[in-house]
Structure formats: C-alpha cells, structure tokens
Amino acid sequence: MNETDVIIIGAGVAGLAAAAALRRAGRRCVVLEASGRAGGRAWTVAVGGDAFDLGATWLHDADRNALRTLAEAAGDALLDADGPRRRIMMVEGHPATAAEEAGYWRAAEDFDRTCHARAAEAPDVALAEAIAGLRDDPWMATIETWEAAQISAADPRRFSVQDWSANDLTGRNLWVPGGIGALVQRRLAPLAGEISFGTPATRVDWGGAGVRVETPRGTLRAAACIVTVSVGVLAAGGIAFDPPLPASHQAAIAGLPMGLLTKVALHVPGGDMLGMEPGTVMRRRLGRSLEPVMSFHFWPHGARHIAGFVGGPTAWDLARAGEEATQAFARQQLEQAIGAEAVAKVGEIVVSPWADDPLYRGAYTYALPGQAGARAVLGTPLGGRLVFAGEAVCTDGLAGTVGGSFLAGERAAGLV
Ligand SMILES: Cc1cc2nc3c(=O)[nH]c(=O)nc-3n(C[C@H](O)[C@H](O)[C@H](O)COP(=O)(O)OP(=O)(O)OC[C@H]3O[C@@H](n4cnc5c(N)ncnc54)[C@H](O)[C@@H]3O)c2cc1C
C-alpha cells in the first residue's frame, strides 16, 4: 500500500515548491532530504554575525520570480541590487574613465547581438566559437569571462550558445536582506509539509505501477516520485534507478554538466570599510586573453564582509587545489584591486563548498554545444510516475536560478 501520493527527493527550492503545490492541490506528499536542513543551494550562513549566502545571492528577473512574490506577500523588504552591482569598475588598477566604460558597454552590446543571432542558427556552437569574429575587440575576453565563467559558471569553450541565449537573464535583480537561504527556510519550507531530514534516497524502483524509494531508514511507496537532486548527483550515480533511466535521459544528464561558481566571504572586523564604498568591483582588463579573475562585492546589504566570486575552469582548478589555496587566491586578487595594506585587515575567510559536497558536485548546470534541448528532455516524465525537477530542467529562461527551480518544481507537481 502507498504511504503517500508523491515522494519528493530533495528539499531545495524545487522540492519545496513541488511539495507546496501538491499540498495546495490536496495531495499527500513526503519530502526526503539527505542533509539536515532545507534550502539546498540556497544556504545562508553567518560570517562575523552578518548573513552570507554561500549559494544563490540575487533574485534574478525579479518581476517573474516566485520567491519575490512569496517574500513580498509576507511583508519582507527586498533591495535593489542593480545600482550597487554596477557602481565600481576598475580597469588595469584604476577606476574606469568615461571612454573606457563606453568601450566596454559597446563591446557588451556586440557580444549580446552576435551571440543571440548565432543562437538562432543551426548548428549550435560553443560560446567561444560564436564570438570568434569579435576577438579583435580588446574588451571581448573580459566580457566572455563575465558572461560564461562568472554568470553561468561555465567554460566558454564547452558552453552552448543556444543555452546561453535561452537563459540570458533580463529584468531587475533584487537582494534579500538576511539572505536567500534564510528566506527559503522562513517562507517556503513551512509550506512544504513533512520533510524527512537525514534521509538520503539511495534507490528508486519505478518499474511497477507506482514507485518504491529506498533510504537507509526504510522503503517508501507512492504513486509517483519527483527527483530534484542536482545533475551532479545524478551523473555520479548518487541514486540508483531500477529500471535504469532510458538512453534519452542519460544523454540529457551527460549534456548538462555542473558548472562551478565559488563564493568567498572576507570578513573585516571592527567596521573598517577599507576606503571602499558599497558596491561591486568588476575588474576589467583590455587584451585578448585573461588571467584568472575574481570579482568582489563590498559590504553587501550593509554586511561587514566582502563577497568574492570566481567561476568556470578557474573555480574548478581552485577547488582541486583546496580551501587554503582558494583563500590565498582571494587575498591576492583583492590586493590587486585595493592594495595589500587594506587586505591585511581581513580576518576570517569563508569558502563555499559546492564542488566537493557529494550532495551537489558543482554549482549549477550549463548545456554543452548541441545539447540546449537536454533540459526539456530531462524534464520529460517517465511512465507518468517519475519526474525530474530542479534548476537543470527549467525551460522558462531561468535555468540555473532559484526562480527556475521554483517553476520546475511547480511544473513537476502538475505533471504527477
Ligand atoms: C555559488 C552559487 C551562486 C548562485 N547564485 C545564484 C543567484 O544569485 N541567483 C539565483 O537565482 N540562483 C543562484 N544560484 C543557483 C541556485 O542556488 C540553484 O539553481 C537552486 O538553489 C537549485 O535548487 P534545486 O532545488 O534545483 O536544487 P538543490 O538546491 O540542489 O536541492 C536538491 C536537494 O537535494 C538534496 N539531496 C541530494 N542528494 C539527495 C539524496 N540522494 N536524497 C535526498 N536528498 C538529496 C540536497 O541536499 C538538496 O537539498 C547559485 C548557486 C550557487 C552554488
């Protein structure tokens, strides 16, 4: 006999949104979560007493972001993130001149136009190939790094331009004072009903009329199952499927590698602002190639830390080198931006753990060239009783984001 109608694997944004939708529809469901907390890649910790999001940081495309609606309905104040994000631009160690800024934005428009146009043609190619004709522009390497590695956590040589184009984020970005992870725990998790923490799903048997999900705490039966774990977990065989997933779904998983974005919080005790206004330092360099680069965000929503971001192949290299190497890299990059004397005042440095954690194995997905359709394939229900959800299967232009995870979770709930 079924213990419940739907088993949901994973209490990240997708799993919680699916559970909330099912409960609204009067269905019974149970959420199985391997870790001891809800939120998944939305995770707020305290650094020097201030909130720091190890994962999701901004509510992108805020006007169609369900988490914004949820927060505002509950009376939470959200802050504009776009002004501060653009405030400071450093070029070769000095603040950008008006001419340099204009050159940068002209090149960024060329990049967007060229990539969207190339994405409309067949065959799909890598982002790096799509902009081959623009390489003479001295800003292009900087823009490529920003768009692929920093925003999409991807390697531009392996990143489908069609996937970039489909998920190019527009609209306003908002900050959540207190953190997105805390918001998810406060506002979304309570809508999800029963969450069984410390309960990893190890095997999903979907060969019969319903599904059986095995965990170290026993086996559950239901009419259907929604799987929201990261593609990194699926690719590593973190859950066994019986029967095995069809070739279509296995190919989709292979076509959607996990990118890596590593976040670092550098706490500055005593309220010293190091002479820096709140805002983001996007370090920009003229030239055809770039050395690895970290961008910094000073004093996000008034916190006494600097948030550093590094993505793509550099982030994977640093993850392999270890936490101390990442901390040293952050210090060295910050010294280049604001000088060694200021950096000497930095205290604790916290590094996000996404690469090594077996519950994630990366930050979020990007599609390989030719694989932009893999998100839709992975989201296709199997036998009406097994559905994958999560950021990877979002086809609404918000893949890789909490807004996309929410939509994918609600969609999966509708499908089962
Ligand atoms: C560094 C970083 C920065 C980001 N920045 C942003 C941003 O600014 N804005 C934005 O919108 N998005 C951002 N994202 C992306 C966003 O965090 C994710 O897209 C989203 O949180 C993914 O939610 P999900 O529910 O799809 O997956 P997850 O959050 O991964 O949820 C899956 C859950 O499954 C659990 N699990 C794993 N294996 C098992 C198992 N076998 N059994 C049971 N449970 C299991 C995990 O513990 C996890 O809780 C960022 C992500 C990272 C890592």
GROMACS .gro file of C-alpha atoms and ligand atoms in nm:
model
  469
    1MET     CA    1   0.000   0.000   0.000
    2ASN     CA    2   0.122   0.352  -0.074
    3GLU     CA    3   0.226   0.557   0.229
    4THR     CA    4   0.171   0.877   0.034
    5ASP     CA    5   0.075   1.007  -0.310
    6VAL     CA    6   0.409   1.160  -0.411
    7ILE     CA    7   0.764   1.120  -0.281
    8ILE     CA    8   0.983   1.423  -0.345
    9ILE     CA    9   1.359   1.372  -0.328
   10GLY     CA   10   1.542   1.686  -0.217
   11ALA     CA   11   1.432   1.985  -0.006
   12GLY     CA   12   1.589   2.257  -0.220
   13VAL     CA   13   1.374   2.526  -0.382
   14ALA     CA   14   1.238   2.285  -0.647
   15GLY     CA   15   1.142   2.016  -0.398
   16LEU     CA   16   0.982   2.263  -0.159
   17ALA     CA   17   0.790   2.437  -0.439
   18ALA     CA   18   0.666   2.099  -0.567
   19ALA     CA   19   0.553   1.997  -0.218
   20ALA     CA   20   0.377   2.328  -0.160
   21ALA     CA   21   0.191   2.297  -0.493
   22LEU     CA   22   0.087   1.937  -0.423
   23ARG     CA   23  -0.042   2.027  -0.078
   24ARG     CA   24  -0.240   2.318  -0.225
   25ALA     CA   25  -0.396   2.065  -0.463
   26GLY     CA   26  -0.491   1.840  -0.173
   27ARG     CA   27  -0.235   1.568  -0.247
   28ARG     CA   28  -0.027   1.389   0.016
   29CYS     CA   29   0.350   1.407  -0.021
   30VAL     CA   30   0.670   1.345   0.170
   31VAL     CA   31   0.998   1.528   0.109
   32LEU     CA   32   1.314   1.323   0.163
   33GLU     CA   33   1.623   1.534   0.232
   34ALA     CA   34   1.969   1.382   0.275
   35SER     CA   35   2.110   1.673   0.475
   36GLY     CA   36   1.985   1.824   0.798
   37ARG     CA   37   1.843   2.146   0.650
   38ALA     CA   38   1.604   2.276   0.384
   39GLY     CA   39   1.714   2.507   0.102
   40GLY     CA   40   1.983   2.310  -0.083
   41ARG     CA   41   2.188   2.553  -0.290
   42ALA     CA   42   2.006   2.842  -0.121
   43TRP     CA   43   2.204   2.844   0.204
   44THR     CA   44   2.266   3.141   0.432
   45VAL     CA   45   2.537   3.124   0.699
   46ALA     CA   46   2.665   3.386   0.944
   47VAL     CA   47   3.005   3.546   0.882
   48GLY     CA   48   3.110   3.779   1.163
   49GLY     CA   49   2.745   3.792   1.266
   50ASP     CA   50   2.619   3.900   0.921
   51ALA     CA   51   2.426   3.691   0.669
   52PHE     CA   52   2.627   3.543   0.383
   53ASP     CA   53   2.470   3.335   0.106
   54LEU     CA   54   2.705   3.051   0.015
   55GLY     CA   55   2.486   2.983  -0.289
   56ALA     CA   56   2.205   3.185  -0.450
   57THR     CA   57   2.259   3.555  -0.389
   58TRP     CA   58   2.025   3.755  -0.615
   59LEU     CA   59   1.661   3.717  -0.710
   60HIS     CA   60   1.709   3.748  -1.085
   61ASP     CA   61   1.437   3.855  -1.324
   62ALA     CA   62   1.251   3.971  -1.016
   63ASP     CA   63   0.920   4.052  -1.183
   64ARG     CA   64   0.861   3.686  -1.263
   65ASN     CA   65   1.046   3.535  -0.969
   66ALA     CA   66   0.812   3.339  -0.742
   67LEU     CA   67   1.040   3.389  -0.442
   68ARG     CA   68   0.998   3.766  -0.475
   69THR     CA   69   0.619   3.721  -0.472
   70LEU     CA   70   0.644   3.498  -0.167
   71ALA     CA   71   0.872   3.739   0.019
   72GLU     CA   72   0.667   4.048  -0.061
   73ALA     CA   73   0.338   3.879   0.027
   74ALA     CA   74   0.485   3.809   0.370
   75GLY     CA   75   0.599   4.170   0.409
   76ASP     CA   76   0.975   4.109   0.364
   77ALA     CA   77   1.162   4.410   0.231
   78LEU     CA   78   1.377   4.342  -0.076
   79LEU     CA   79   1.652   4.570  -0.202
   80ASP     CA   80   1.753   4.685  -0.548
   81ALA     CA   81   2.076   4.506  -0.642
   82ASP     CA   82   2.138   4.660  -0.984
   83GLY     CA   83   2.266   5.003  -0.882
   84PRO     CA   84   2.538   4.871  -0.648
   85ARG     CA   85   2.627   4.589  -0.889
   86ARG     CA   86   2.743   4.838  -1.150
   87ARG     CA   87   2.884   5.106  -0.930
   88ILE     CA   88   3.261   5.050  -0.944
   89MET     CA   89   3.457   4.945  -1.247
   90MET     CA   90   3.831   4.906  -1.221
   91VAL     CA   91   4.039   4.894  -1.535
   92GLU     CA   92   4.405   4.795  -1.510
   93GLY     CA   93   4.411   4.909  -1.146
   94HIS     CA   94   4.234   5.246  -1.186
   95PRO     CA   95   3.865   5.345  -1.191
   96ALA     CA   96   3.733   5.331  -1.547
   97THR     CA   97   3.734   5.652  -1.748
   98ALA     CA   98   3.415   5.752  -1.928
   99ALA     CA   99   3.570   5.641  -2.259
  100GLU     CA  100   3.666   5.302  -2.115
  101GLU     CA  101   3.316   5.250  -1.977
  102ALA     CA  102   3.166   5.341  -2.313
  103GLY     CA  103   3.402   5.098  -2.489
  104TYR     CA  104   3.309   4.822  -2.251
  105TRP     CA  105   2.934   4.865  -2.295
  106ARG     CA  106   2.967   4.890  -2.673
  107ALA     CA  107   3.154   4.559  -2.674
  108ALA     CA  108   2.896   4.405  -2.441
  109GLU     CA  109   2.620   4.500  -2.688
  110ASP     CA  110   2.820   4.345  -2.975
  111PHE     CA  111   2.859   4.030  -2.768
  112ASP     CA  112   2.485   4.006  -2.695
  113ARG     CA  113   2.378   4.077  -3.051
  114THR     CA  114   2.628   3.833  -3.202
  115CYS     CA  115   2.552   3.551  -2.960
  116HIS     CA  116   2.173   3.581  -2.984
  117ALA     CA  117   2.197   3.589  -3.365
  118ARG     CA  118   2.428   3.285  -3.371
  119ALA     CA  119   2.196   3.101  -3.131
  120ALA     CA  120   1.912   3.143  -3.381
  121GLU     CA  121   2.110   2.948  -3.643
  122ALA     CA  122   2.193   2.578  -3.669
  123PRO     CA  123   2.413   2.413  -3.571
  124ASP     CA  124   2.456   2.513  -3.210
  125VAL     CA  125   2.818   2.605  -3.128
  126ALA     CA  126   3.024   2.693  -2.823
  127LEU     CA  127   3.002   3.050  -2.694
  128ALA     CA  128   3.376   3.092  -2.756
  129GLU     CA  129   3.326   2.997  -3.121
  130ALA     CA  130   3.025   3.226  -3.162
  131ILE     CA  131   3.235   3.531  -3.079
  132ALA     CA  132   3.541   3.428  -3.283
  133GLY     CA  133   3.483   3.724  -3.517
  134LEU     CA  134   3.487   3.973  -3.228
  135ARG     CA  135   3.822   3.876  -3.078
  136ASP     CA  136   3.995   4.192  -3.203
  137ASP     CA  137   3.786   4.394  -2.958
  138PRO     CA  138   4.013   4.442  -2.655
  139TRP     CA  139   3.715   4.403  -2.417
  140MET     CA  140   3.593   4.072  -2.555
  141ALA     CA  141   3.795   3.839  -2.329
  142THR     CA  142   3.667   4.024  -2.024
  143ILE     CA  143   3.306   4.003  -2.139
  144GLU     CA  144   3.340   3.637  -2.230
  145THR     CA  145   3.476   3.561  -1.883
  146TRP     CA  146   3.198   3.758  -1.716
  147GLU     CA  147   2.915   3.602  -1.919
  148ALA     CA  148   3.041   3.242  -1.922
  149ALA     CA  149   3.252   3.183  -1.611
  150GLN     CA  150   3.115   3.438  -1.363
  151ILE     CA  151   2.745   3.445  -1.453
  152SER     CA  152   2.692   3.097  -1.598
  153ALA     CA  153   2.969   2.912  -1.404
  154ALA     CA  154   3.066   2.763  -1.742
  155ASP     CA  155   3.367   2.708  -1.961
  156PRO     CA  156   3.303   2.920  -2.275
  157ARG     CA  157   3.472   2.657  -2.493
  158ARG     CA  158   3.214   2.397  -2.386
  159PHE     CA  159   2.905   2.616  -2.336
  160SER     CA  160   2.619   2.602  -2.586
  161VAL     CA  161   2.546   2.948  -2.726
  162GLN     CA  162   2.181   2.842  -2.761
  163ASP     CA  163   2.168   2.760  -2.389
  164TRP     CA  164   2.334   3.094  -2.307
  165SER     CA  165   2.081   3.275  -2.526
  166ALA     CA  166   1.780   3.091  -2.383
  167ASN     CA  167   1.882   3.175  -2.026
  168ASP     CA  168   2.029   3.523  -2.073
  169LEU     CA  169   1.879   3.692  -1.767
  170THR     CA  170   1.692   4.017  -1.816
  171GLY     CA  171   1.485   4.223  -1.577
  172ARG     CA  172   1.571   4.361  -1.239
  173ASN     CA  173   1.773   4.186  -0.970
  174LEU     CA  174   1.687   4.206  -0.601
  175TRP     CA  175   1.869   4.131  -0.278
  176VAL     CA  176   1.716   3.964   0.021
  177PRO     CA  177   1.838   4.122   0.346
  178GLY     CA  178   1.912   3.829   0.575
  179GLY     CA  179   1.986   3.602   0.279
  180ILE     CA  180   1.801   3.391   0.021
  181GLY     CA  181   1.868   3.069   0.211
  182ALA     CA  182   1.707   3.217   0.521
  183LEU     CA  183   1.412   3.339   0.313
  184VAL     CA  184   1.357   2.990   0.173
  185GLN     CA  185   1.363   2.839   0.522
  186ARG     CA  186   1.135   3.106   0.663
  187ARG     CA  187   0.876   3.140   0.387
  188LEU     CA  188   0.888   2.836   0.156
  189ALA     CA  189   0.983   2.538   0.375
  190PRO     CA  190   0.681   2.580   0.606
  191LEU     CA  191   0.450   2.542   0.303
  192ALA     CA  192   0.604   2.206   0.211
  193GLY     CA  193   0.462   1.999   0.495
  194GLU     CA  194   0.651   1.694   0.616
  195ILE     CA  195   1.025   1.695   0.543
  196SER     CA  196   1.225   1.391   0.646
  197PHE     CA  197   1.577   1.521   0.714
  198GLY     CA  198   1.884   1.297   0.721
  199THR     CA  199   1.707   1.065   0.477
  200PRO     CA  200   1.903   1.013   0.153
  201ALA     CA  201   1.721   0.831  -0.125
  202THR     CA  202   1.953   0.557  -0.247
  203ARG     CA  203   1.735   0.368  -0.498
  204VAL     CA  204   1.421   0.447  -0.696
  205ASP     CA  205   1.227   0.147  -0.827
  206TRP     CA  206   0.985   0.277  -1.088
  207GLY     CA  207   0.925  -0.049  -1.276
  208GLY     CA  208   0.584  -0.130  -1.125
  209ALA     CA  209   0.253   0.055  -1.108
  210GLY     CA  210   0.392   0.310  -0.862
  211VAL     CA  211   0.736   0.386  -0.720
  212ARG     CA  212   0.938   0.249  -0.430
  213VAL     CA  213   1.211   0.469  -0.286
  214GLU     CA  214   1.478   0.310  -0.068
  215THR     CA  215   1.653   0.501   0.208
  216PRO     CA  216   1.872   0.383   0.499
  217ARG     CA  217   1.564   0.440   0.718
  218GLY     CA  218   1.339   0.213   0.517
  219THR     CA  219   1.144   0.197   0.192
  220LEU     CA  220   0.854   0.422   0.097
  221ARG     CA  221   0.586   0.361  -0.165
  222ALA     CA  222   0.391   0.620  -0.361
  223ALA     CA  223   0.207   0.668  -0.686
  224ALA     CA  224   0.478   0.900  -0.818
  225CYS     CA  225   0.820   1.045  -0.742
  226ILE     CA  226   0.974   1.386  -0.815
  227VAL     CA  227   1.356   1.388  -0.815
  228THR     CA  228   1.512   1.729  -0.757
  229VAL     CA  229   1.876   1.643  -0.677
  230SER     CA  230   2.143   1.818  -0.882
  231VAL     CA  231   2.255   1.674  -1.214
  232GLY     CA  232   2.595   1.637  -1.048
  233VAL     CA  233   2.439   1.386  -0.807
  234LEU     CA  234   2.260   1.205  -1.091
  235ALA     CA  235   2.573   1.187  -1.309
  236ALA     CA  236   2.777   1.044  -1.021
  237GLY     CA  237   2.518   0.769  -0.965
  238GLY     CA  238   2.415   0.911  -0.627
  239ILE     CA  239   2.073   0.748  -0.673
  240ALA     CA  240   2.026   0.409  -0.843
  241PHE     CA  241   1.726   0.378  -1.076
  242ASP     CA  242   1.556   0.044  -1.142
  243PRO     CA  243   1.495   0.003  -1.429
  244PRO     CA  244   1.786   0.224  -1.541
  245LEU     CA  245   1.691   0.559  -1.689
  246PRO     CA  246   1.625   0.546  -2.065
  247ALA     CA  247   1.903   0.648  -2.304
  248SER     CA  248   1.729   0.983  -2.369
  249HIS     CA  249   1.751   1.086  -2.003
  250GLN     CA  250   2.103   0.952  -1.961
  251ALA     CA  251   2.218   1.152  -2.265
  252ALA     CA  252   2.047   1.463  -2.124
  253ILE     CA  253   2.233   1.422  -1.794
  254ALA     CA  254   2.563   1.389  -1.985
  255GLY     CA  255   2.477   1.701  -2.187
  256LEU     CA  256   2.424   1.919  -1.879
  257PRO     CA  257   2.749   1.931  -1.680
  258MET     CA  258   2.764   2.114  -1.349
  259GLY     CA  259   2.943   2.447  -1.371
  260LEU     CA  260   3.119   2.586  -1.068
  261LEU     CA  261   3.087   2.926  -0.906
  262THR     CA  262   3.278   2.964  -0.582
  263LYS     CA  263   3.188   3.237  -0.337
  264VAL     CA  264   3.422   3.364  -0.071
  265ALA     CA  265   3.335   3.590   0.225
  266LEU     CA  266   3.623   3.802   0.357
  267HIS     CA  267   3.525   3.936   0.695
  268VAL     CA  268   3.669   4.270   0.804
  269PRO     CA  269   3.635   4.304   1.181
  270GLY     CA  270   3.578   4.637   1.353
  271GLY     CA  271   3.370   4.802   1.082
  272ASP     CA  272   3.670   4.932   0.884
  273MET     CA  273   3.543   4.992   0.528
  274LEU     CA  274   3.894   4.994   0.378
  275GLY     CA  275   3.809   5.316   0.198
  276MET     CA  276   3.560   5.129  -0.024
  277GLU     CA  277   3.201   5.235  -0.090
  278PRO     CA  278   2.936   4.959  -0.101
  279GLY     CA  279   2.924   4.808  -0.449
  280THR     CA  280   3.082   4.567  -0.686
  281VAL     CA  281   3.433   4.582  -0.824
  282MET     CA  282   3.430   4.424  -1.166
  283ARG     CA  283   3.793   4.412  -1.266
  284ARG     CA  284   3.823   4.465  -1.636
  285ARG     CA  285   4.128   4.432  -1.849
  286LEU     CA  286   4.194   4.527  -2.204
  287GLY     CA  287   4.353   4.246  -2.403
  288ARG     CA  288   4.282   3.924  -2.587
  289SER     CA  289   4.323   3.683  -2.301
  290LEU     CA  290   4.261   3.699  -1.930
  291GLU     CA  291   4.437   3.556  -1.634
  292PRO     CA  292   4.202   3.402  -1.375
  293VAL     CA  293   3.997   3.673  -1.213
  294MET     CA  294   3.776   3.719  -0.905
  295SER     CA  295   3.520   3.996  -0.879
  296PHE     CA  296   3.430   4.149  -0.545
  297HIS     CA  297   3.120   4.286  -0.389
  298PHE     CA  298   3.184   4.524  -0.100
  299TRP     CA  299   2.959   4.526   0.206
  300PRO     CA  300   2.651   4.351   0.056
  301HIS     CA  301   2.339   4.490   0.225
  302GLY     CA  302   2.550   4.654   0.492
  303ALA     CA  303   2.741   4.341   0.599
  304ARG     CA  304   3.098   4.372   0.726
  305HIS     CA  305   3.238   4.139   0.465
  306ILE     CA  306   3.348   4.144   0.104
  307ALA     CA  307   3.196   3.873  -0.116
  308GLY     CA  308   3.431   3.734  -0.382
  309PHE     CA  309   3.311   3.540  -0.688
  310VAL     CA  310   3.511   3.316  -0.918
  311GLY     CA  311   3.358   3.080  -1.174
  312GLY     CA  312   3.421   2.834  -1.454
  313PRO     CA  313   3.751   2.650  -1.510
  314THR     CA  314   3.938   2.872  -1.260
  315ALA     CA  315   3.690   2.777  -0.988
  316TRP     CA  316   3.737   2.405  -1.061
  317ASP     CA  317   4.118   2.448  -1.053
  318LEU     CA  318   4.092   2.621  -0.716
  319ALA     CA  319   3.858   2.355  -0.580
  320ARG     CA  320   4.112   2.089  -0.672
  321ALA     CA  321   4.387   2.294  -0.507
  322GLY     CA  322   4.183   2.314  -0.184
  323GLU     CA  323   4.030   2.568   0.053
  324GLU     CA  324   4.358   2.727   0.163
  325ALA     CA  325   4.461   2.785  -0.198
  326THR     CA  326   4.122   2.948  -0.265
  327GLN     CA  327   4.163   3.174   0.037
  328ALA     CA  328   4.514   3.271  -0.080
  329PHE     CA  329   4.381   3.342  -0.430
  330ALA     CA  330   4.106   3.563  -0.288
  331ARG     CA  331   4.359   3.762  -0.084
  332GLN     CA  332   4.592   3.802  -0.380
  333GLN     CA  333   4.309   3.914  -0.610
  334LEU     CA  334   4.180   4.160  -0.352
  335GLU     CA  335   4.530   4.300  -0.308
  336GLN     CA  336   4.541   4.368  -0.682
  337ALA     CA  337   4.211   4.553  -0.652
  338ILE     CA  338   4.258   4.758  -0.333
  339GLY     CA  339   4.618   4.711  -0.213
  340ALA     CA  340   4.798   4.490   0.041
  341GLU     CA  341   4.766   4.734   0.331
  342ALA     CA  342   4.384   4.719   0.320
  343VAL     CA  343   4.380   4.341   0.275
  344ALA     CA  344   4.595   4.297   0.587
  345LYS     CA  345   4.282   4.398   0.784
  346VAL     CA  346   4.081   4.100   0.654
  347GLY     CA  347   4.005   3.836   0.918
  348GLU     CA  348   3.811   3.513   0.868
  349ILE     CA  349   3.768   3.390   0.510
  350VAL     CA  350   3.477   3.152   0.437
  351VAL     CA  351   3.475   2.949   0.111
  352SER     CA  352   3.159   2.793  -0.038
  353PRO     CA  353   3.174   2.411  -0.052
  354TRP     CA  354   2.980   2.321  -0.368
  355ALA     CA  355   3.249   2.138  -0.567
  356ASP     CA  356   3.330   1.875  -0.306
  357ASP     CA  357   2.992   1.820  -0.144
  358PRO     CA  358   2.854   1.484  -0.271
  359LEU     CA  359   2.500   1.627  -0.235
  360TYR     CA  360   2.572   1.881  -0.514
  361ARG     CA  361   2.903   1.826  -0.703
  362GLY     CA  362   2.902   2.175  -0.855
  363ALA     CA  363   2.703   2.498  -0.857
  364TYR     CA  364   2.454   2.478  -1.144
  365THR     CA  365   2.423   2.333  -1.493
  366TYR     CA  366   2.508   2.460  -1.837
  367ALA     CA  367   2.447   2.280  -2.166
  368LEU     CA  368   2.723   2.154  -2.392
  369PRO     CA  369   2.713   2.270  -2.757
  370GLY     CA  370   2.430   2.086  -2.932
  371GLN     CA  371   2.264   1.999  -2.600
  372ALA     CA  372   2.044   2.303  -2.538
  373GLY     CA  373   1.741   2.074  -2.572
  374ALA     CA  374   1.864   1.848  -2.291
  375ARG     CA  375   1.679   2.048  -2.026
  376ALA     CA  376   1.342   1.968  -2.186
  377VAL     CA  377   1.437   1.602  -2.234
  378LEU     CA  378   1.539   1.558  -1.870
  379GLY     CA  379   1.212   1.717  -1.763
  380THR     CA  380   1.000   1.471  -1.968
  381PRO     CA  381   0.804   1.248  -1.727
  382LEU     CA  382   0.878   0.875  -1.730
  383GLY     CA  383   0.576   0.646  -1.720
  384GLY     CA  384   0.369   0.926  -1.567
  385ARG     CA  385   0.527   0.845  -1.228
  386LEU     CA  386   0.889   0.961  -1.231
  387VAL     CA  387   0.968   1.327  -1.300
  388PHE     CA  388   1.292   1.523  -1.269
  389ALA     CA  389   1.274   1.881  -1.148
  390GLY     CA  390   1.525   2.144  -1.038
  391GLU     CA  391   1.725   2.424  -1.194
  392ALA     CA  392   1.860   2.195  -1.468
  393VAL     CA  393   1.522   2.119  -1.625
  394CYS     CA  394   1.386   2.474  -1.626
  395THR     CA  395   1.288   2.574  -1.982
  396ASP     CA  396   1.143   2.915  -1.894
  397GLY     CA  397   1.468   3.106  -1.943
  398LEU     CA  398   1.562   3.083  -1.575
  399ALA     CA  399   1.773   2.765  -1.574
  400GLY     CA  400   2.041   2.771  -1.307
  401THR     CA  401   1.846   3.003  -1.076
  402VAL     CA  402   1.620   2.974  -0.773
  403GLY     CA  403   1.337   3.125  -0.979
  404GLY     CA  404   1.386   2.848  -1.237
  405SER     CA  405   1.397   2.578  -0.969
  406PHE     CA  406   1.069   2.706  -0.827
  407LEU     CA  407   0.898   2.694  -1.168
  408ALA     CA  408   1.039   2.347  -1.241
  409GLY     CA  409   0.917   2.218  -0.905
  410GLU     CA  410   0.565   2.351  -0.959
  411ARG     CA  411   0.560   2.211  -1.312
  412ALA     CA  412   0.665   1.866  -1.187
  413ALA     CA  413   0.388   1.878  -0.927
  414GLY     CA  414   0.141   1.949  -1.206
  415LEU     CA  415   0.273   1.658  -1.412
  416VAL     CA  416   0.232   1.397  -1.139
  417LIG     C1  417   2.761   2.977  -0.566
  417LIG     C2  418   2.622   2.983  -0.622
  417LIG     C3  419   2.567   3.104  -0.654
  417LIG     C4  420   2.437   3.111  -0.705
  417LIG     N1  421   2.381   3.233  -0.731
  417LIG     C5  422   2.251   3.240  -0.765
  417LIG     C6  423   2.185   3.366  -0.769
  417LIG     O1  424   2.244   3.469  -0.741
  417LIG     N2  425   2.054   3.366  -0.804
  417LIG     C7  426   1.984   3.252  -0.832
  417LIG     O2  427   1.864   3.259  -0.862
  417LIG     N3  428   2.044   3.132  -0.828
  417LIG     C8  429   2.175   3.123  -0.793
  417LIG     N4  430   2.236   3.002  -0.780
  417LIG     C9  431   2.164   2.882  -0.824
  417LIG    C10  432   2.058   2.833  -0.726
  417LIG     O3  433   2.112   2.828  -0.596
  417LIG    C11  434   2.012   2.695  -0.768
  417LIG     O4  435   1.970   2.699  -0.904
  417LIG    C12  436   1.893   2.642  -0.686
  417LIG     O5  437   1.909   2.670  -0.549
  417LIG    C13  438   1.882   2.492  -0.708
  417LIG     O6  439   1.768   2.443  -0.640
  417LIG     P1  440   1.721   2.294  -0.668
  417LIG     O7  441   1.604   2.271  -0.581
  417LIG     O8  442   1.706   2.273  -0.813
  417LIG     O9  443   1.843   2.201  -0.624
  417LIG     P2  444   1.916   2.189  -0.482
  417LIG    O10  445   1.915   2.318  -0.413
  417LIG    O11  446   2.046   2.124  -0.510
  417LIG    O12  447   1.823   2.089  -0.400
  417LIG    C14  448   1.839   1.949  -0.406
  417LIG    C15  449   1.836   1.893  -0.264
  417LIG    O13  450   1.854   1.751  -0.275
  417LIG    C16  451   1.931   1.707  -0.164
  417LIG     N5  452   1.986   1.577  -0.198
  417LIG    C17  453   2.094   1.546  -0.273
  417LIG     N6  454   2.105   1.412  -0.287
  417LIG    C18  455   2.000   1.358  -0.219
  417LIG    C19  456   1.954   1.224  -0.200
  417LIG     N7  457   2.016   1.118  -0.251
  417LIG     N8  458   1.841   1.205  -0.125
  417LIG    C20  459   1.773   1.310  -0.070
  417LIG     N9  460   1.813   1.438  -0.087
  417LIG    C21  461   1.923   1.461  -0.163
  417LIG    C22  462   2.032   1.819  -0.145
  417LIG    O14  463   2.085   1.816  -0.013
  417LIG    C23  464   1.947   1.942  -0.173
  417LIG    O15  465   1.891   1.993  -0.053
  417LIG    C24  466   2.362   2.992  -0.726
  417LIG    C25  467   2.418   2.869  -0.691
  417LIG    C26  468   2.546   2.863  -0.639
  417LIG    C27  469   2.600   2.729  -0.597
   0.00000   0.00000   0.00000
